[in-house]
Short mmCIF file of C-alpha atoms in Angstrom, two decimals:
data_model
loop_
_atom_site.label_atom_id
_atom_site.label_comp_id
_atom_site.label_asym_id
_atom_site.label_seq_id
_atom_site.Cartn_x
_atom_site.Cartn_y
_atom_site.Cartn_z
CA MET S 1 90.65 98.20 84.96
CA ASN S 2 90.37 100.39 88.04
CA ALA S 3 93.08 99.04 90.34
CA GLU S 4 91.60 100.97 93.26
CA HIS S 5 88.05 99.64 92.89
CA PRO S 6 86.93 98.20 96.27
CA VAL S 7 85.74 94.89 94.79
CA TYR S 8 89.08 94.38 93.02
CA ARG S 9 91.00 95.24 96.20
CA GLN S 10 88.84 92.73 98.10
CA ASP S 11 89.63 90.06 95.51
CA LEU S 12 93.36 90.72 95.92
CA SER S 13 93.00 90.43 99.68
CA ARG S 14 91.14 87.12 99.36
CA ALA S 15 93.82 85.77 97.03
CA LEU S 16 96.51 86.65 99.58
CA ASP S 17 94.54 84.88 102.30
CA VAL S 18 94.92 81.53 100.53
CA LEU S 19 98.48 81.81 99.19
CA PRO S 20 101.31 80.03 101.00
CA SER S 21 103.87 82.15 102.82
CA LEU S 22 105.55 84.72 100.61
CA SER S 23 108.33 85.41 103.12
CA PRO S 24 110.99 83.86 100.82
CA LEU S 25 110.38 86.85 98.54
CA LYS S 26 111.34 89.38 101.22
CA GLY S 27 113.44 92.16 99.69
CA ALA S 28 113.15 90.68 96.18
CA ARG S 29 113.32 92.69 92.98
CA ILE S 30 110.75 91.28 90.56
CA LEU S 31 110.42 91.92 86.82
CA ILE S 32 106.90 91.42 85.45
CA THR S 33 106.62 91.40 81.66
CA GLY S 34 103.39 92.37 79.95
CA ALA S 35 102.47 94.40 83.00
CA THR S 36 99.78 96.51 81.35
CA GLY S 37 97.94 93.39 80.20
CA LEU S 38 95.34 91.62 82.31
CA VAL S 39 97.53 88.91 83.84
CA GLY S 40 100.65 91.05 84.28
CA GLY S 41 98.65 93.91 85.78
CA CYS S 42 96.87 91.66 88.27
CA LEU S 43 100.15 89.98 89.24
CA THR S 44 101.78 93.36 89.83
CA ASP S 45 98.84 94.49 91.96
CA LEU S 46 98.87 91.23 93.92
CA LEU S 47 102.60 91.45 94.65
CA ASP S 48 102.26 95.11 95.63
CA GLU S 49 99.45 94.25 98.05
CA ALA S 50 101.46 91.31 99.44
CA SER S 51 104.44 93.59 100.00
CA ARG S 52 102.30 96.03 101.95
CA ARG S 53 100.43 93.43 103.98
CA PHE S 54 103.40 91.26 104.91
CA GLY S 55 106.12 93.92 104.99
CA LEU S 56 108.08 92.21 102.23
CA GLY S 57 109.78 95.31 100.84
CA LEU S 58 109.41 94.09 97.27
CA THR S 59 110.63 96.26 94.41
CA LEU S 60 108.50 95.67 91.33
CA PHE S 61 109.55 96.34 87.76
CA PRO S 62 106.40 96.22 85.63
CA MET S 63 107.63 96.05 82.04
CA CYS S 64 105.63 97.02 78.97
CA ARG S 65 105.97 98.79 75.64
CA ASP S 66 104.48 102.10 76.83
CA VAL S 67 106.09 103.29 80.06
CA LYS S 68 103.73 106.28 80.41
CA ARG S 69 100.78 103.87 80.39
CA ALA S 70 102.51 101.73 83.03
CA GLU S 71 103.26 104.78 85.19
CA ALA S 72 99.58 105.72 85.11
CA ARG S 73 98.42 102.12 85.71
CA PHE S 74 100.71 101.56 88.69
CA ALA S 75 100.67 105.03 90.25
CA HIS S 76 99.10 103.48 93.36
CA CYS S 77 101.99 101.02 93.84
CA GLU S 78 104.49 102.17 96.44
CA ARG S 79 107.56 100.46 95.04
CA ALA S 80 106.89 100.00 91.34
CA CYS S 81 109.46 101.19 88.83
CA PRO S 82 107.87 100.83 85.38
CA LEU S 83 110.20 99.91 82.52
CA ALA S 84 109.76 100.10 78.77
CA GLY S 85 110.89 97.09 76.80
CA ASP S 86 110.03 94.18 74.56
CA VAL S 87 111.24 90.66 75.34
CA THR S 88 110.07 89.12 72.08
CA GLY S 89 113.46 90.01 70.61
#
């Protein structure tokens, strides 16, 4: 997925238009497991966009098995700190 594709960015913007207030998340540190998968990646992008748009100052921790892949995938995110890990234990 190209996280910078204009149609994808427009979809993220539309999703933020219909979400309730995210102000309770202000300053939160959020761990997202499976971040290089479809759902985890989209959630990370959505939270990053929300943080920018609403000035939430979120710190995102996209977690996956391959941290280099996550670093490449989320290079556009201002406050993403990719982590390597496996929660299946």
